[in-house]
PDB file of C-alpha atoms in Angstrom:
ATOM      1  CA  MET A   9       0.000   0.000   0.000  1.00  0.00           C
ATOM      2  CA  THR A  10       2.948   2.321   0.558  1.00  0.00           C
ATOM      3  CA  ALA A  11       4.306   2.032  -3.000  1.00  0.00           C
ATOM      4  CA  PRO A  12       1.397   3.823  -4.711  1.00  0.00           C
ATOM      5  CA  ALA A  13       1.474   6.552  -2.097  1.00  0.00           C
ATOM      6  CA  ARG A  14       5.184   6.965  -2.597  1.00  0.00           C
ATOM      7  CA  GLY A  15       4.678   7.129  -6.347  1.00  0.00           C
ATOM      8  CA  GLY A  16       1.890   9.649  -5.917  1.00  0.00           C
ATOM      9  CA  ARG A  17       4.093  11.852  -3.755  1.00  0.00           C
ATOM     10  CA  GLY A  18       6.773  11.582  -6.402  1.00  0.00           C
ATOM     11  CA  ARG A  19       4.402  12.766  -9.096  1.00  0.00           C
ATOM     12  CA  VAL A  20       3.254  15.665  -6.912  1.00  0.00           C
ATOM     13  CA  SER A  21       6.801  16.743  -6.126  1.00  0.00           C
ATOM     14  CA  SER A  22       7.711  16.513  -9.804  1.00  0.00           C
ATOM     15  CA  ALA A  23       4.736  18.708 -10.741  1.00  0.00           C
ATOM     16  CA  TRP A  24       5.694  21.293  -8.103  1.00  0.00           C
ATOM     17  CA  ARG A  25       9.298  21.206  -9.321  1.00  0.00           C
ATOM     18  CA  LYS A  26       8.127  22.014 -12.865  1.00  0.00           C
ATOM     19  CA  ARG A  27       5.989  24.859 -11.566  1.00  0.00           C
ATOM     20  CA  LEU A  28       8.889  26.287  -9.606  1.00  0.00           C
ATOM     21  CA  GLU A  29      11.134  26.053 -12.651  1.00  0.00           C
ATOM     22  CA  ILE A  30       8.551  27.849 -14.785  1.00  0.00           C
ATOM     23  CA  ALA A  31       8.114  30.537 -12.118  1.00  0.00           C
ATOM     24  CA  PHE A  32      11.891  30.946 -11.805  1.00  0.00           C
ATOM     25  CA  PHE A  33      12.342  31.649 -15.524  1.00  0.00           C
ATOM     26  CA  VAL A  34       9.119  33.596 -16.114  1.00  0.00           C
ATOM     27  CA  THR A  35       9.168  35.901 -13.077  1.00  0.00           C
ATOM     28  CA  PRO A  36      12.109  38.128 -14.251  1.00  0.00           C
ATOM     29  CA  ALA A  37      10.446  38.632 -17.643  1.00  0.00           C
ATOM     30  CA  LEU A  38       7.106  39.446 -16.009  1.00  0.00           C
ATOM     31  CA  ALA A  39       8.818  41.870 -13.623  1.00  0.00           C
ATOM     32  CA  LEU A  40      10.504  43.703 -16.521  1.00  0.00           C
ATOM     33  CA  PHE A  41       7.234  43.748 -18.458  1.00  0.00           C
ATOM     34  CA  ALA A  42       5.394  45.208 -15.477  1.00  0.00           C
ATOM     35  CA  LEU A  43       8.116  47.793 -14.868  1.00  0.00           C
ATOM     36  CA  PHE A  44       8.600  49.031 -18.430  1.00  0.00           C
ATOM     37  CA  VAL A  45       5.163  48.395 -19.978  1.00  0.00           C
ATOM     38  CA  VAL A  46       2.372  48.081 -17.430  1.00  0.00           C
ATOM     39  CA  TRP A  47       3.589  50.782 -15.036  1.00  0.00           C
ATOM     40  CA  PRO A  48       4.066  53.475 -17.737  1.00  0.00           C
ATOM     41  CA  ILE A  49       0.595  52.713 -19.101  1.00  0.00           C
ATOM     42  CA  VAL A  50      -0.965  52.999 -15.656  1.00  0.00           C
ATOM     43  CA  THR A  51       0.923  56.243 -15.033  1.00  0.00           C
ATOM     44  CA  ALA A  52      -0.189  57.709 -18.364  1.00  0.00           C
ATOM     45  CA  VAL A  53      -3.823  56.824 -17.615  1.00  0.00           C
ATOM     46  CA  GLN A  54      -3.494  58.446 -14.194  1.00  0.00           C
ATOM     47  CA  LEU A  55      -1.987  61.651 -15.623  1.00  0.00           C
ATOM     48  CA  SER A  56      -4.621  61.808 -18.350  1.00  0.00           C
ATOM     49  CA  VAL A  57      -7.432  62.557 -15.879  1.00  0.00           C
ATOM     50  CA  PHE A  58      -5.621  65.396 -14.091  1.00  0.00           C
ATOM     51  CA  ARG A  59      -4.530  68.893 -15.033  1.00  0.00           C
ATOM     52  CA  TRP A  60      -0.853  68.834 -14.097  1.00  0.00           C
ATOM     53  CA  LYS A  61       2.068  71.114 -15.009  1.00  0.00           C
ATOM     54  CA  GLY A  62       4.840  68.775 -13.949  1.00  0.00           C
ATOM     55  CA  PHE A  63       5.286  69.744 -10.309  1.00  0.00           C
ATOM     56  CA  GLY A  64       3.313  69.243  -7.121  1.00  0.00           C
ATOM     57  CA  PRO A  65       0.760  66.528  -6.321  1.00  0.00           C
ATOM     58  CA  LEU A  66      -2.026  65.430  -8.630  1.00  0.00           C
ATOM     59  CA  THR A  67      -4.961  67.333  -7.162  1.00  0.00           C
ATOM     60  CA  ASP A  68      -6.739  69.016 -10.080  1.00  0.00           C
ATOM     61  CA  PHE A  69      -8.947  66.161 -11.281  1.00  0.00           C
ATOM     62  CA  VAL A  70     -10.612  66.930 -14.633  1.00  0.00           C
ATOM     63  CA  GLY A  71     -11.947  63.523 -15.626  1.00  0.00           C
ATOM     64  CA  LEU A  72     -12.242  63.049 -19.387  1.00  0.00           C
ATOM     65  CA  ARG A  73     -11.765  66.711 -20.294  1.00  0.00           C
ATOM     66  CA  ASN A  74      -8.209  66.108 -21.466  1.00  0.00           C
ATOM     67  CA  TYR A  75      -9.444  63.454 -23.881  1.00  0.00           C
ATOM     68  CA  VAL A  76     -12.110  65.802 -25.205  1.00  0.00           C
ATOM     69  CA  THR A  77      -9.463  68.504 -25.657  1.00  0.00           C
ATOM     70  CA  VAL A  78      -7.115  66.166 -27.519  1.00  0.00           C
ATOM     71  CA  LEU A  79      -9.778  64.692 -29.790  1.00  0.00           C
ATOM     72  CA  GLY A  80     -11.090  68.189 -30.537  1.00  0.00           C
ATOM     73  CA  ASP A  81      -7.639  69.536 -31.430  1.00  0.00           C
ATOM     74  CA  ASP A  82      -7.187  69.800 -35.202  1.00  0.00           C
ATOM     75  CA  VAL A  83      -3.431  69.351 -34.794  1.00  0.00           C
ATOM     76  CA  PHE A  84      -3.900  65.976 -33.128  1.00  0.00           C
ATOM     77  CA  VAL A  85      -6.457  64.870 -35.715  1.00  0.00           C
ATOM     78  CA  ASP A  86      -4.001  65.838 -38.462  1.00  0.00           C
ATOM     79  CA  SER A  87      -1.256  63.932 -36.651  1.00  0.00           C
ATOM     80  CA  VAL A  88      -3.392  60.770 -36.720  1.00  0.00           C
ATOM     81  CA  VAL A  89      -3.897  61.252 -40.455  1.00  0.00           C
ATOM     82  CA  HIS A  90      -0.153  61.766 -40.938  1.00  0.00           C
ATOM     83  CA  ASN A  91       0.592  58.549 -39.055  1.00  0.00           C
ATOM     84  CA  LEU A  92      -1.863  56.623 -41.207  1.00  0.00           C
ATOM     85  CA  ILE A  93      -0.326  58.113 -44.355  1.00  0.00           C
ATOM     86  CA  ILE A  94       3.105  57.032 -43.161  1.00  0.00           C
ATOM     87  CA  VAL A  95       1.797  53.537 -42.412  1.00  0.00           C
ATOM     88  CA  GLY A  96       0.307  53.149 -45.892  1.00  0.00           C
ATOM     89  CA  GLY A  97       3.162  54.914 -47.672  1.00  0.00           C
ATOM     90  CA  SER A  98       5.857  52.881 -45.919  1.00  0.00           C
ATOM     91  CA  ILE A  99       4.236  49.595 -46.866  1.00  0.00           C
ATOM     92  CA  ALA A 100       3.456  50.755 -50.417  1.00  0.00           C
ATOM     93  CA  LEU A 101       7.053  51.868 -51.024  1.00  0.00           C
ATOM     94  CA  GLN A 102       9.132  49.427 -49.020  1.00  0.00           C
ATOM     95  CA  LEU A 103       7.246  46.233 -49.893  1.00  0.00           C
ATOM     96  CA  PRO A 104       7.828  46.229 -53.679  1.00  0.00           C
ATOM     97  CA  LEU A 105      11.331  47.700 -53.368  1.00  0.00           C
ATOM     98  CA  GLY A 106      12.338  45.282 -50.625  1.00  0.00           C
ATOM     99  CA  LEU A 107      10.858  42.312 -52.461  1.00  0.00           C
ATOM    100  CA  ALA A 108      12.576  43.227 -55.735  1.00  0.00           C
ATOM    101  CA  LEU A 109      15.952  43.709 -54.035  1.00  0.00           C
ATOM    102  CA  ALA A 110      15.583  40.485 -52.049  1.00  0.00           C
ATOM    103  CA  LEU A 111      14.770  38.455 -55.174  1.00  0.00           C
ATOM    104  CA  LEU A 112      17.723  40.044 -56.953  1.00  0.00           C
ATOM    105  CA  LEU A 113      20.171  39.515 -54.097  1.00  0.00           C
ATOM    106  CA  ASN A 114      18.989  35.927 -53.652  1.00  0.00           C
ATOM    107  CA  ARG A 115      20.644  35.083 -56.970  1.00  0.00           C
ATOM    108  CA  LYS A 116      24.308  34.204 -57.114  1.00  0.00           C
ATOM    109  CA  MET A 117      26.267  37.231 -58.286  1.00  0.00           C
ATOM    110  CA  TRP A 118      29.566  38.974 -57.789  1.00  0.00           C
ATOM    111  CA  GLY A 119      29.673  41.202 -54.697  1.00  0.00           C
ATOM    112  CA  GLN A 120      26.467  39.772 -53.266  1.00  0.00           C
ATOM    113  CA  GLY A 121      27.615  40.084 -49.649  1.00  0.00           C
ATOM    114  CA  LEU A 122      28.809  43.666 -50.175  1.00  0.00           C
ATOM    115  CA  LEU A 123      25.493  44.699 -51.703  1.00  0.00           C
ATOM    116  CA  ARG A 124      23.578  43.168 -48.811  1.00  0.00           C
ATOM    117  CA  THR A 125      25.741  45.071 -46.337  1.00  0.00           C
ATOM    118  CA  ILE A 126      25.296  48.385 -48.164  1.00  0.00           C
ATOM    119  CA  ILE A 127      21.508  47.982 -48.169  1.00  0.00           C
ATOM    120  CA  PHE A 128      21.384  47.012 -44.486  1.00  0.00           C
ATOM    121  CA  VAL A 129      23.746  49.737 -43.196  1.00  0.00           C
ATOM    122  CA  PRO A 130      21.093  52.528 -43.070  1.00  0.00           C
ATOM    123  CA  TYR A 131      18.904  50.402 -40.816  1.00  0.00           C
ATOM    124  CA  VAL A 132      21.617  49.893 -38.194  1.00  0.00           C
ATOM    125  CA  LEU A 133      22.503  53.595 -38.146  1.00  0.00           C
ATOM    126  CA  ALA A 134      21.156  55.481 -35.160  1.00  0.00           C
ATOM    127  CA  GLU A 135      18.092  57.553 -35.997  1.00  0.00           C
ATOM    128  CA  VAL A 136      19.808  60.685 -34.696  1.00  0.00           C
ATOM    129  CA  ILE A 137      22.784  60.232 -37.010  1.00  0.00           C
ATOM    130  CA  ALA A 138      20.609  59.435 -40.035  1.00  0.00           C
ATOM    131  CA  GLY A 139      18.297  62.352 -39.275  1.00  0.00           C
ATOM    132  CA  VAL A 140      21.112  64.878 -38.930  1.00  0.00           C
ATOM    133  CA  VAL A 141      22.770  63.667 -42.128  1.00  0.00           C
ATOM    134  CA  TRP A 142      19.559  63.977 -44.140  1.00  0.00           C
ATOM    135  CA  PHE A 143      18.778  67.322 -42.542  1.00  0.00           C
ATOM    136  CA  GLN A 144      22.068  68.649 -43.895  1.00  0.00           C
ATOM    137  CA  LEU A 145      21.588  67.014 -47.304  1.00  0.00           C
ATOM    138  CA  LEU A 146      18.134  68.585 -47.700  1.00  0.00           C
ATOM    139  CA  GLN A 147      19.047  72.106 -46.672  1.00  0.00           C
ATOM    140  CA  PRO A 148      18.013  74.726 -49.268  1.00  0.00           C
ATOM    141  CA  GLU A 149      20.721  76.410 -51.364  1.00  0.00           C
ATOM    142  CA  TYR A 150      23.792  74.814 -49.765  1.00  0.00           C
ATOM    143  CA  GLY A 151      22.402  71.262 -49.396  1.00  0.00           C
ATOM    144  CA  VAL A 152      23.904  68.486 -51.511  1.00  0.00           C
ATOM    145  CA  LEU A 153      20.574  67.565 -53.098  1.00  0.00           C
ATOM    146  CA  ASP A 154      19.850  71.130 -54.223  1.00  0.00           C
ATOM    147  CA  GLY A 155      23.391  71.371 -55.574  1.00  0.00           C
ATOM    148  CA  LEU A 156      22.959  68.217 -57.646  1.00  0.00           C
ATOM    149  CA  LEU A 157      19.642  69.432 -59.015  1.00  0.00           C
ATOM    150  CA  GLY A 158      21.172  72.783 -59.921  1.00  0.00           C
ATOM    151  CA  ALA A 159      24.052  71.040 -61.691  1.00  0.00           C
ATOM    152  CA  VAL A 160      21.651  69.299 -64.068  1.00  0.00           C
ATOM    153  CA  GLY A 161      19.524  72.390 -64.627  1.00  0.00           C
ATOM    154  CA  LEU A 162      16.648  71.570 -62.270  1.00  0.00           C
ATOM    155  CA  GLN A 163      15.254  73.921 -59.661  1.00  0.00           C
ATOM    156  CA  ALA A 164      14.656  72.831 -56.088  1.00  0.00           C
ATOM    157  CA  PRO A 165      11.651  74.044 -54.052  1.00  0.00           C
ATOM    158  CA  GLU A 166      12.103  77.640 -52.935  1.00  0.00           C
ATOM    159  CA  GLN A 167      11.239  76.831 -49.319  1.00  0.00           C
ATOM    160  CA  GLY A 168      13.325  73.689 -49.283  1.00  0.00           C
ATOM    161  CA  TRP A 169      12.273  70.059 -49.201  1.00  0.00           C
ATOM    162  CA  LEU A 170      11.528  70.221 -45.491  1.00  0.00           C
ATOM    163  CA  GLY A 171      10.166  73.768 -45.488  1.00  0.00           C
ATOM    164  CA  ASP A 172       7.366  73.305 -48.000  1.00  0.00           C
ATOM    165  CA  PRO A 173       4.181  72.047 -46.268  1.00  0.00           C
ATOM    166  CA  ASP A 174       3.156  70.217 -49.438  1.00  0.00           C
ATOM    167  CA  LEU A 175       6.454  68.334 -49.739  1.00  0.00           C
ATOM    168  CA  ALA A 176       7.638  67.917 -46.157  1.00  0.00           C
ATOM    169  CA  LEU A 177       5.652  64.759 -45.322  1.00  0.00           C
ATOM    170  CA  LEU A 178       6.544  63.129 -48.646  1.00  0.00           C
ATOM    171  CA  THR A 179      10.211  63.971 -48.056  1.00  0.00           C
ATOM    172  CA  VAL A 180      10.083  62.414 -44.589  1.00  0.00           C
ATOM    173  CA  LEU A 181       8.476  59.310 -46.107  1.00  0.00           C
ATOM    174  CA  VAL A 182      11.329  58.994 -48.620  1.00  0.00           C
ATOM    175  CA  VAL A 183      13.907  59.282 -45.823  1.00  0.00           C
ATOM    176  CA  LEU A 184      12.052  56.626 -43.812  1.00  0.00           C
ATOM    177  CA  THR A 185      12.072  54.338 -46.847  1.00  0.00           C
ATOM    178  CA  TRP A 186      15.847  54.757 -47.171  1.00  0.00           C
ATOM    179  CA  LYS A 187      16.294  54.120 -43.450  1.00  0.00           C
ATOM    180  CA  TYR A 188      14.144  51.017 -42.986  1.00  0.00           C
ATOM    181  CA  LEU A 189      14.290  49.344 -46.405  1.00  0.00           C
ATOM    182  CA  GLY A 190      17.215  47.209 -45.224  1.00  0.00           C
ATOM    183  CA  LEU A 191      15.050  45.473 -42.622  1.00  0.00           C
ATOM    184  CA  ALA A 192      12.544  44.414 -45.283  1.00  0.00           C
ATOM    185  CA  VAL A 193      15.310  43.115 -47.543  1.00  0.00           C
ATOM    186  CA  ILE A 194      16.967  41.094 -44.775  1.00  0.00           C
ATOM    187  CA  LEU A 195      13.679  39.566 -43.610  1.00  0.00           C
ATOM    188  CA  PHE A 196      12.675  38.688 -47.170  1.00  0.00           C
ATOM    189  CA  LEU A 197      16.067  37.148 -47.854  1.00  0.00           C
ATOM    190  CA  ALA A 198      15.732  35.065 -44.698  1.00  0.00           C
ATOM    191  CA  GLY A 199      12.307  33.925 -45.869  1.00  0.00           C
ATOM    192  CA  LEU A 200      13.663  32.987 -49.287  1.00  0.00           C
ATOM    193  CA  GLN A 201      16.265  30.764 -47.661  1.00  0.00           C
ATOM    194  CA  GLY A 202      13.429  28.623 -46.327  1.00  0.00           C
ATOM    195  CA  VAL A 203      11.993  27.867 -49.770  1.00  0.00           C
ATOM    196  CA  PRO A 204      12.852  24.231 -50.649  1.00  0.00           C
ATOM    197  CA  GLU A 205      15.361  23.976 -53.474  1.00  0.00           C
ATOM    198  CA  GLU A 206      13.428  21.049 -54.922  1.00  0.00           C
ATOM    199  CA  LEU A 207      10.622  23.391 -55.951  1.00  0.00           C
ATOM    200  CA  TYR A 208      12.999  25.489 -58.030  1.00  0.00           C
ATOM    201  CA  GLU A 209      14.473  22.375 -59.638  1.00  0.00           C
ATOM    202  CA  ALA A 210      11.024  21.040 -60.495  1.00  0.00           C
ATOM    203  CA  ALA A 211      10.062  24.403 -62.025  1.00  0.00           C
ATOM    204  CA  GLN A 212      13.208  24.392 -64.168  1.00  0.00           C
ATOM    205  CA  LEU A 213      12.437  20.875 -65.380  1.00  0.00           C
ATOM    206  CA  ASP A 214       8.966  22.068 -66.373  1.00  0.00           C
ATOM    207  CA  GLY A 215      10.548  24.853 -68.426  1.00  0.00           C
ATOM    208  CA  ALA A 216       9.494  27.778 -66.201  1.00  0.00           C
ATOM    209  CA  SER A 217      11.385  31.030 -66.624  1.00  0.00           C
ATOM    210  CA  TRP A 218      13.042  32.869 -63.720  1.00  0.00           C
ATOM    211  CA  TRP A 219      10.186  35.356 -63.526  1.00  0.00           C
ATOM    212  CA  GLN A 220       7.554  32.585 -63.524  1.00  0.00           C
ATOM    213  CA  THR A 221       9.459  30.749 -60.803  1.00  0.00           C
ATOM    214  CA  GLN A 222       9.546  33.825 -58.577  1.00  0.00           C
ATOM    215  CA  ARG A 223       5.895  34.678 -59.236  1.00  0.00           C
ATOM    216  CA  LYS A 224       4.548  31.170 -58.717  1.00  0.00           C
ATOM    217  CA  ILE A 225       6.902  29.842 -56.008  1.00  0.00           C
ATOM    218  CA  SER A 226       9.021  32.442 -54.209  1.00  0.00           C
ATOM    219  CA  VAL A 227       6.472  35.217 -53.696  1.00  0.00           C
ATOM    220  CA  PRO A 228       3.581  32.979 -52.495  1.00  0.00           C
ATOM    221  CA  LEU A 229       5.831  31.115 -50.047  1.00  0.00           C
ATOM    222  CA  LEU A 230       7.180  34.455 -48.834  1.00  0.00           C
ATOM    223  CA  GLY A 231       3.682  35.522 -47.797  1.00  0.00           C
ATOM    224  CA  PRO A 232       4.039  34.861 -44.021  1.00  0.00           C
ATOM    225  CA  THR A 233       7.313  36.801 -43.914  1.00  0.00           C
ATOM    226  CA  MET A 234       5.822  39.752 -45.792  1.00  0.00           C
ATOM    227  CA  ARG A 235       2.809  39.849 -43.488  1.00  0.00           C
ATOM    228  CA  THR A 236       5.014  39.787 -40.409  1.00  0.00           C
ATOM    229  CA  TRP A 237       7.188  42.584 -41.795  1.00  0.00           C
ATOM    230  CA  ALA A 238       4.101  44.660 -42.629  1.00  0.00           C
ATOM    231  CA  PHE A 239       2.950  44.282 -39.014  1.00  0.00           C
ATOM    232  CA  LEU A 240       6.309  45.528 -37.700  1.00  0.00           C
ATOM    233  CA  SER A 241       6.272  48.397 -40.187  1.00  0.00           C
ATOM    234  CA  MET A 242       2.757  49.396 -39.136  1.00  0.00           C
ATOM    235  CA  ILE A 243       3.556  49.484 -35.426  1.00  0.00           C
ATOM    236  CA  GLY A 244       6.802  51.383 -36.019  1.00  0.00           C
ATOM    237  CA  SER A 245       5.039  53.951 -38.208  1.00  0.00           C
ATOM    238  CA  LEU A 246       2.368  54.566 -35.572  1.00  0.00           C
ATOM    239  CA  GLN A 247       5.058  55.235 -32.955  1.00  0.00           C
ATOM    240  CA  LEU A 248       7.261  57.319 -35.245  1.00  0.00           C
ATOM    241  CA  PHE A 249       8.972  60.160 -33.405  1.00  0.00           C
ATOM    242  CA  ASP A 250      12.741  60.533 -33.595  1.00  0.00           C
ATOM    243  CA  MET A 251      13.222  60.925 -37.347  1.00  0.00           C
ATOM    244  CA  VAL A 252      10.386  63.441 -37.676  1.00  0.00           C
ATOM    245  CA  TRP A 253      11.571  65.345 -34.615  1.00  0.00           C
ATOM    246  CA  ILE A 254      15.072  65.744 -36.029  1.00  0.00           C
ATOM    247  CA  LEU A 255      14.076  66.574 -39.590  1.00  0.00           C
ATOM    248  CA  THR A 256      11.123  68.922 -39.089  1.00  0.00           C
ATOM    249  CA  GLY A 257      10.079  68.991 -35.443  1.00  0.00           C
ATOM    250  CA  GLY A 258       6.542  68.436 -36.715  1.00  0.00           C
ATOM    251  CA  GLY A 259       6.551  71.462 -39.004  1.00  0.00           C
ATOM    252  CA  PRO A 260       6.220  73.378 -41.149  1.00  0.00           C
ATOM    253  CA  ALA A 261       2.738  74.439 -40.037  1.00  0.00           C
ATOM    254  CA  ASN A 262       2.234  71.026 -38.366  1.00  0.00           C
ATOM    255  CA  SER A 263       2.346  69.344 -41.775  1.00  0.00           C
ATOM    256  CA  THR A 264       4.503  66.478 -40.448  1.00  0.00           C
ATOM    257  CA  THR A 265       3.227  66.236 -36.884  1.00  0.00           C
ATOM    258  CA  THR A 266       2.742  62.682 -35.635  1.00  0.00           C
ATOM    259  CA  MET A 267       0.956  61.507 -32.527  1.00  0.00           C
ATOM    260  CA  ALA A 268       4.284  61.023 -30.768  1.00  0.00           C
ATOM    261  CA  THR A 269       5.593  64.516 -31.592  1.00  0.00           C
ATOM    262  CA  TYR A 270       2.231  65.995 -30.553  1.00  0.00           C
ATOM    263  CA  LEU A 271       2.336  64.496 -27.075  1.00  0.00           C
ATOM    264  CA  ILE A 272       6.013  65.419 -26.643  1.00  0.00           C
ATOM    265  CA  ASN A 273       5.218  69.010 -27.623  1.00  0.00           C
ATOM    266  CA  GLN A 274       2.347  69.123 -25.157  1.00  0.00           C
ATOM    267  CA  GLY A 275       4.398  67.608 -22.358  1.00  0.00           C
ATOM    268  CA  THR A 276       7.842  69.172 -22.649  1.00  0.00           C
ATOM    269  CA  ARG A 277       7.127  72.496 -24.331  1.00  0.00           C
ATOM    270  CA  SER A 278       3.633  73.435 -23.160  1.00  0.00           C
ATOM    271  CA  GLN A 279       3.899  71.660 -19.785  1.00  0.00           C
ATOM    272  CA  ASN A 280       0.451  70.144 -20.307  1.00  0.00           C
ATOM    273  CA  PHE A 281       1.251  66.709 -18.955  1.00  0.00           C
ATOM    274  CA  GLY A 282      -2.408  65.809 -18.582  1.00  0.00           C
ATOM    275  CA  ILE A 283      -2.982  66.519 -22.283  1.00  0.00           C
ATOM    276  CA  ALA A 284       0.168  64.559 -23.133  1.00  0.00           C
ATOM    277  CA  GLY A 285      -1.021  61.646 -20.994  1.00  0.00           C
ATOM    278  CA  ALA A 286      -4.380  61.610 -22.755  1.00  0.00           C
ATOM    279  CA  ALA A 287      -2.682  61.721 -26.169  1.00  0.00           C
ATOM    280  CA  SER A 288      -0.392  58.832 -25.188  1.00  0.00           C
ATOM    281  CA  VAL A 289      -3.359  56.729 -24.064  1.00  0.00           C
ATOM    282  CA  ILE A 290      -5.168  57.437 -27.343  1.00  0.00           C
ATOM    283  CA  LEU A 291      -2.016  56.488 -29.263  1.00  0.00           C
ATOM    284  CA  PHE A 292      -1.799  53.251 -27.289  1.00  0.00           C
ATOM    285  CA  VAL A 293      -5.452  52.424 -27.973  1.00  0.00           C
ATOM    286  CA  ILE A 294      -5.111  53.141 -31.708  1.00  0.00           C
ATOM    287  CA  ALA A 295      -1.982  50.980 -31.965  1.00  0.00           C
ATOM    288  CA  LEU A 296      -3.600  48.196 -29.924  1.00  0.00           C
ATOM    289  CA  VAL A 297      -6.789  48.172 -32.011  1.00  0.00           C
ATOM    290  CA  MET A 298      -4.871  48.143 -35.285  1.00  0.00           C
ATOM    291  CA  ALA A 299      -2.566  45.389 -34.009  1.00  0.00           C
ATOM    292  CA  VAL A 300      -5.486  43.213 -32.890  1.00  0.00           C
ATOM    293  CA  LEU A 301      -7.369  43.749 -36.154  1.00  0.00           C
ATOM    294  CA  TYR A 302      -4.244  42.947 -38.171  1.00  0.00           C
ATOM    295  CA  GLN A 303      -3.695  39.837 -36.079  1.00  0.00           C
ATOM    296  CA  GLN A 304      -7.252  38.635 -36.582  1.00  0.00           C
ATOM    297  CA  LEU A 305      -7.629  39.549 -40.247  1.00  0.00           C
ATOM    298  CA  VAL A 306      -4.147  38.993 -41.655  1.00  0.00           C
ATOM    299  CA  LEU A 307      -1.724  37.133 -39.393  1.00  0.00           C
ATOM    300  CA  SER A 308      -4.287  34.566 -38.276  1.00  0.00           C
ATOM    301  CA  ARG A 309      -4.273  32.996 -41.748  1.00  0.00           C
ATOM    302  CA  ASP A 310      -0.706  31.826 -41.104  1.00  0.00           C
ATOM    303  CA  THR A 311      -1.794  29.849 -38.039  1.00  0.00           C
ATOM    304  CA  ARG A 312      -5.128  28.488 -39.312  1.00  0.00           C
ATOM    305  CA  PRO A 313      -4.973  24.915 -40.652  1.00  0.00           C
ATOM    306  CA  ASP A 314      -5.652  24.558 -44.326  1.00  0.00           C
ATOM    307  CA  VAL A 315      -9.326  23.751 -44.875  1.00  0.00           C
ATOM    308  CA  VAL A 316      -8.535  21.241 -47.586  1.00  0.00           C
ATOM    309  CA  THR A 317      -5.960  19.497 -45.409  1.00  0.00           C
ATOM    310  CA  VAL A 318      -8.410  19.291 -42.514  1.00  0.00           C
ATOM    311  CA  LYS A 319     -11.119  17.812 -44.742  1.00  0.00           C
ATOM    312  CA  ARG A 320      -8.716  15.230 -46.171  1.00  0.00           C
ATOM    313  CA  SER A 321      -7.506  14.252 -42.699  1.00  0.00           C
ATOM    314  CA  ARG A 322     -11.108  13.847 -41.554  1.00  0.00           C
ATOM    315  CA  LYS A 323     -11.842  11.589 -44.507  1.00  0.00           C
ATOM    316  CA  LYS A 324      -8.820   9.438 -43.676  1.00  0.00           C
ATOM    317  CA  VAL A 325      -9.939   9.151 -40.078  1.00  0.00           C
ATOM    318  CA  THR A 326     -13.491   8.143 -41.043  1.00  0.00           C
ATOM    319  CA  ARG A 327     -12.156   5.516 -43.428  1.00  0.00           C
TER     320      ARG A 327
END
């Protein structure tokens, strides 16, 4: 009678040992997540319902007035539109360019490693360095870009690329494409390495051209990688701050203001930390909603079992 009890105690102690091991490895990650994610969110929500200038206790409770002020501010509404334009523009520009470069660099050629490094270097540069360099290149009159245009007989914008409200956001979008294109290329190249070589060999035996092979094999199998990259690009575009802050500061005439630059302006320059807290909460909600929708509508297809495969497996089971 003692053997089963001893075995039962052994199973219980083994289960508790597994739980302790899980707790030991998970607790530090949960602590960091709570410290750097949960606590800032809670603090932002707390600030968003007070009128606070950055000093003294939180005593002036205003409820949802800060949210009403933010949502009624035309500058903030424009900043949301600018973020959405950057999201769509980044994907529309970087996806075809990154895919074309990845397919090209996936072929064996001379200097392949050097070309990959050159394309990836802008991504690893610090945003401050890249922003300052482009700020100098785009300066009117003495900037390198205006000098090159003048050398070939073309005239640059009178107010400069970053000073014209009609061109500033497009110019920022071009700089962002240069900066983050390397990430798309590297991810797509990594995805192409996972395509079985047998598929390419079978396509060659069937007489398919290089373009047909890429269109029918490489691009479809690269779908999960492209969808994951688009998700990362979307989240990064919604949180965009540093590059815009360095290049334009949100100007001219708020034509390049993003949600992040808006809340920084409200917090550090206007000392309206309650308004900044409300704007940060709205930014968080917008990013969360878009992430969840993208997960449910786009990324979920990569985890759903194929309907045809499920039906076939059911038929085999019933047989």
